Amino acid sequence: MGSDNSNQGSPRLRLPSPSMDKIDRLNRPGWKRNSLTPRTTTFPCPGCEHDVDLGERGINGLFRNFTLETIVERYRQAARAATAIMCDLCKPPPQESTKSCMDCSASYCNECFKIYHPWGTVKAQHEYVGPTTNFRPKILMCPEHEMERINMYCELCRRPVCHLCKLGGNHSNHRVSTMSSAYKTLKEKLSKDIDYLIGKESQVKSQISELNLLMKETECNGERAKEDAITHFEKLFEILEERKSSVLKAIDASKKLRLDKFQTQMEEYQGLLENNGLVGYAQEVLKETDQSCFVQTAKQLHLRIQKATESLKSFRPAAQTSFEDYVVNTSKQTELLGELSFFSSGIDVPEINEEQSKVYNNALINWHHPEKDKADSYVLEYRKINRDEEMLSWNEVEVCGTSKVISELESNCNYAFRVRAYKGSICSPCSRELILHTPPAPVFSFLFDEKCGYNNEHLLLNLKRDRVESRAGFNLLLAAERIQVGYYTSLDYIIGDVGITKGKHFWAFRVEPYSYLVKAGVASSDKLQEWLRSPRDAVSPRYEQDSGHDSGSEDACFDSSQPFTLVTIGMKKFFIPKSPTSSKEPENRVLPMPTSIGVFLDYDKGKVGFYDMDHMKCLYERQVDCSHTMYPAFALMGSGGIHLEEPITAKYLEYQEDM
């Protein structure tokens, strides 16, 4: 039975039994908890099976199990029955002892016991037992109040307590009973339980025999199932070997035919060489002086040479060297073999919902199953795919619902996910694999800053500070009356409440589809002060090199690193800022607006990139001056809205709670 420090109301977490070194460390005097140690160190009690918090006192806060000590001592005495316990007070040679005094912690023979425990003295009242070597006092003391004996039983906590625990301790409002009453009640219950088990002895033996038969049957059925599986795979091997032989024969036949054609063509061309074939024969014909004989032969020879000359002008190989037509396409078969599993007996295959599945530092995988009510559980499998597309072994997680969060994924890596359903011992085939790419850096957690430069007249920030909207209302209409040629409506800036001074960071956000003009990116602290102090000086599109407009200043200063980088998003479009190397046509720099946009900042290298989160694809990247603290920066004009992705803010809120 453990101490009251165990939190019995919390969910039980079964941990492996701590080693003796760990127990000694916890029990060592002067050991104190600090901020780096876990909040609780649980120890599974072998008696009550509750997880016990050892607390500051370590194992000293636990009860001694005198019942177990007595049982152990009983068996020790039985083992020592052949070896007598000698009297401690006899003069040599000592006699065999007959009694042991628990108060004197010594063993005596009959004569010595009479001498040292005479009638009519205080020692005559000492407690004595049969010969033993265990003289530890059998007194159960309270672990909370070390000087108090246990004398009551708490019926609510079902554990022994002392009178101080009842008067002002943890059990002051609990109902308690006397130890004798608890002893009688529990002894009766235990006796009934034992009698019941003894009465069911024949039934237990029968069930053990049945279990032995079931084990043998399972062994036989398992071997039979293995043999059937081997038979099926051997059939597949035979089909593959047959197809392999047929394909190789077809390739060999085609190769031989092509080589024959090349050989014939080569012999024809070799005949054109001097002193070898046609040329040599023609030279001999030219030596003929008889005109009639020459004309008779030269006519056909001229036609042959003319034909050979034409072949030289338009050389064409007699056959192709490529065997592209003989490449075996096994993609479909590979997919089918990958899904090879036991017969599902009607269990439908689960399908992963790609739209609801997202990945950051952690991956949230959602799936739906037509037979949801009939499936007992699911197994989600995932594995990392290396850059050379080498796939590691699958990791498995058992899930009761239809979603799961997978933690501790590596940055900038591809992961494959698939799921299968279980109903009893029957398993469905695996779903199609979903490949997700993790961000290039850990998630940077922040919220919108409602203090620094926040314009509450134009911007509306929600209570969670993860969503901001631009109010294009009456104030903007009034300002429109004053808008003349050359004047631009100012942007309303809002930044993150956490800055970056080192390392690699990644965050993501969504821009509402109805948004007119939104800018997003990073900006240094000194540039933000300039913007927020005099926003009207920074409203011209020519002012910002990354504004996305065709301004001449962009070409002039693009290569110089600036203390900010912003991209323009609006009207369901994503505008890539112009550079000297890009096309001058603006439509070539306009992309459809991604569902979610990611920002990757490498502070140490001074580089920022913007990503399409649906495919984890970098849309735009450039250098940025990171000599000051960098902040996530946003700006809105007209109607618009920005929503930080939940993983960006959720970790931040969790961090705040821990503080």
mmCIF file of N, CA and C in Angstrom, residues 46 110 132 150 156 167 170 173 175 184 189-190 195 197 219 257 338 388 443 445 458 481 517 543 562 565 590 629:
data_model
loop_
_atom_site.group_PDB
_atom_site.id
_atom_site.type_symbol
_atom_site.label_atom_id
_atom_site.label_comp_id
_atom_site.label_asym_id
_atom_site.label_seq_id
_atom_site.Cartn_x
_atom_site.Cartn_y
_atom_site.Cartn_z
ATOM 1 N N PRO A 46 3.390 -3.126 -5.367
ATOM 2 C CA PRO A 46 3.040 -4.518 -5.653
ATOM 3 C C PRO A 46 1.861 -5.022 -4.838
ATOM 4 N N ASN A 110 16.324 -23.893 27.435
ATOM 5 C CA ASN A 110 15.377 -23.869 28.570
ATOM 6 C C ASN A 110 16.036 -23.372 29.849
ATOM 7 N N THR A 132 14.268 -18.186 16.445
ATOM 8 C CA THR A 132 14.285 -17.384 15.230
ATOM 9 C C THR A 132 15.509 -16.479 15.243
ATOM 10 N N ILE A 150 -0.005 2.767 13.684
ATOM 11 C CA ILE A 150 -1.240 2.608 12.928
ATOM 12 C C ILE A 150 -2.280 1.935 13.815
ATOM 13 N N LEU A 156 -12.580 5.039 3.062
ATOM 14 C CA LEU A 156 -12.624 5.706 1.762
ATOM 15 C C LEU A 156 -11.361 5.420 0.947
ATOM 16 N N LEU A 167 -7.294 13.187 12.758
ATOM 17 C CA LEU A 167 -7.600 14.434 13.448
ATOM 18 C C LEU A 167 -7.340 15.649 12.557
ATOM 19 N N ASN A 170 -4.702 14.148 6.104
ATOM 20 C CA ASN A 170 -5.395 13.993 4.825
ATOM 21 C C ASN A 170 -6.700 13.213 4.931
ATOM 22 N N ASN A 173 -11.685 14.180 7.022
ATOM 23 C CA ASN A 173 -13.108 14.128 6.659
ATOM 24 C C ASN A 173 -13.534 12.752 6.149
ATOM 25 N N ARG A 175 -14.352 8.597 6.547
ATOM 26 C CA ARG A 175 -14.913 7.677 7.539
ATOM 27 C C ARG A 175 -13.895 6.590 7.832
ATOM 28 N N LYS A 184 -11.352 -7.990 11.152
ATOM 29 C CA LYS A 184 -12.384 -9.028 11.104
ATOM 30 C C LYS A 184 -13.081 -9.047 9.746
ATOM 31 N N LYS A 189 -13.711 -11.697 4.359
ATOM 32 C CA LYS A 189 -13.773 -11.629 2.899
ATOM 33 C C LYS A 189 -12.693 -12.489 2.252
ATOM 34 N N LEU A 190 -11.468 -12.387 2.799
ATOM 35 C CA LEU A 190 -10.374 -13.160 2.229
ATOM 36 C C LEU A 190 -10.604 -14.655 2.410
ATOM 37 N N ASP A 195 -11.948 -19.898 0.125
ATOM 38 C CA ASP A 195 -12.852 -21.061 0.096
ATOM 39 C C ASP A 195 -13.491 -21.215 -1.279
ATOM 40 N N LEU A 197 -12.218 -20.228 -4.163
ATOM 41 C CA LEU A 197 -11.217 -20.724 -5.102
ATOM 42 C C LEU A 197 -10.932 -22.207 -4.895
ATOM 43 N N GLU A 219 -1.275 -23.692 -32.298
ATOM 44 C CA GLU A 219 0.017 -24.035 -32.895
ATOM 45 C C GLU A 219 -0.164 -24.713 -34.246
ATOM 46 N N LEU A 257 17.786 -9.837 -84.117
ATOM 47 C CA LEU A 257 17.293 -9.296 -85.383
ATOM 48 C C LEU A 257 17.961 -7.961 -85.705
ATOM 49 N N GLY A 338 2.290 -4.357 -52.827
ATOM 50 C CA GLY A 338 2.443 -3.615 -51.581
ATOM 51 C C GLY A 338 1.199 -3.663 -50.714
ATOM 52 N N ASP A 388 17.359 9.846 -51.278
ATOM 53 C CA ASP A 388 17.534 8.936 -52.405
ATOM 54 C C ASP A 388 16.351 7.993 -52.555
ATOM 55 N N VAL A 443 8.813 24.959 -36.070
ATOM 56 C CA VAL A 443 7.743 25.956 -36.061
ATOM 57 C C VAL A 443 8.071 27.084 -35.081
ATOM 58 N N SER A 445 6.573 29.979 -32.895
ATOM 59 C CA SER A 445 5.264 30.243 -32.296
ATOM 60 C C SER A 445 5.151 31.708 -31.887
ATOM 61 N N HIS A 458 -8.692 50.639 -37.866
ATOM 62 C CA HIS A 458 -8.766 49.987 -39.167
ATOM 63 C C HIS A 458 -8.693 48.466 -39.076
ATOM 64 N N GLU A 481 -12.267 60.698 -50.263
ATOM 65 C CA GLU A 481 -12.553 62.038 -50.779
ATOM 66 C C GLU A 481 -11.282 62.856 -50.956
ATOM 67 N N LEU A 517 -5.777 43.418 -50.626
ATOM 68 C CA LEU A 517 -4.329 43.549 -50.686
ATOM 69 C C LEU A 517 -3.751 43.230 -49.312
ATOM 70 N N TYR A 543 8.375 52.642 -52.908
ATOM 71 C CA TYR A 543 9.166 52.669 -51.677
ATOM 72 C C TYR A 543 9.666 51.279 -51.313
ATOM 73 N N GLN A 562 18.105 44.133 -48.007
ATOM 74 C CA GLN A 562 17.254 45.089 -47.308
ATOM 75 C C GLN A 562 16.850 44.530 -45.946
ATOM 76 N N THR A 565 11.523 41.978 -46.142
ATOM 77 C CA THR A 565 11.078 41.323 -47.378
ATOM 78 C C THR A 565 9.595 41.023 -47.230
ATOM 79 N N VAL A 590 2.658 36.166 -61.491
ATOM 80 C CA VAL A 590 1.403 36.058 -60.762
ATOM 81 C C VAL A 590 1.007 34.587 -60.684
ATOM 82 N N THR A 629 16.855 42.593 -34.733
ATOM 83 C CA THR A 629 15.824 41.614 -34.424
ATOM 84 C C THR A 629 14.769 41.601 -35.532
#
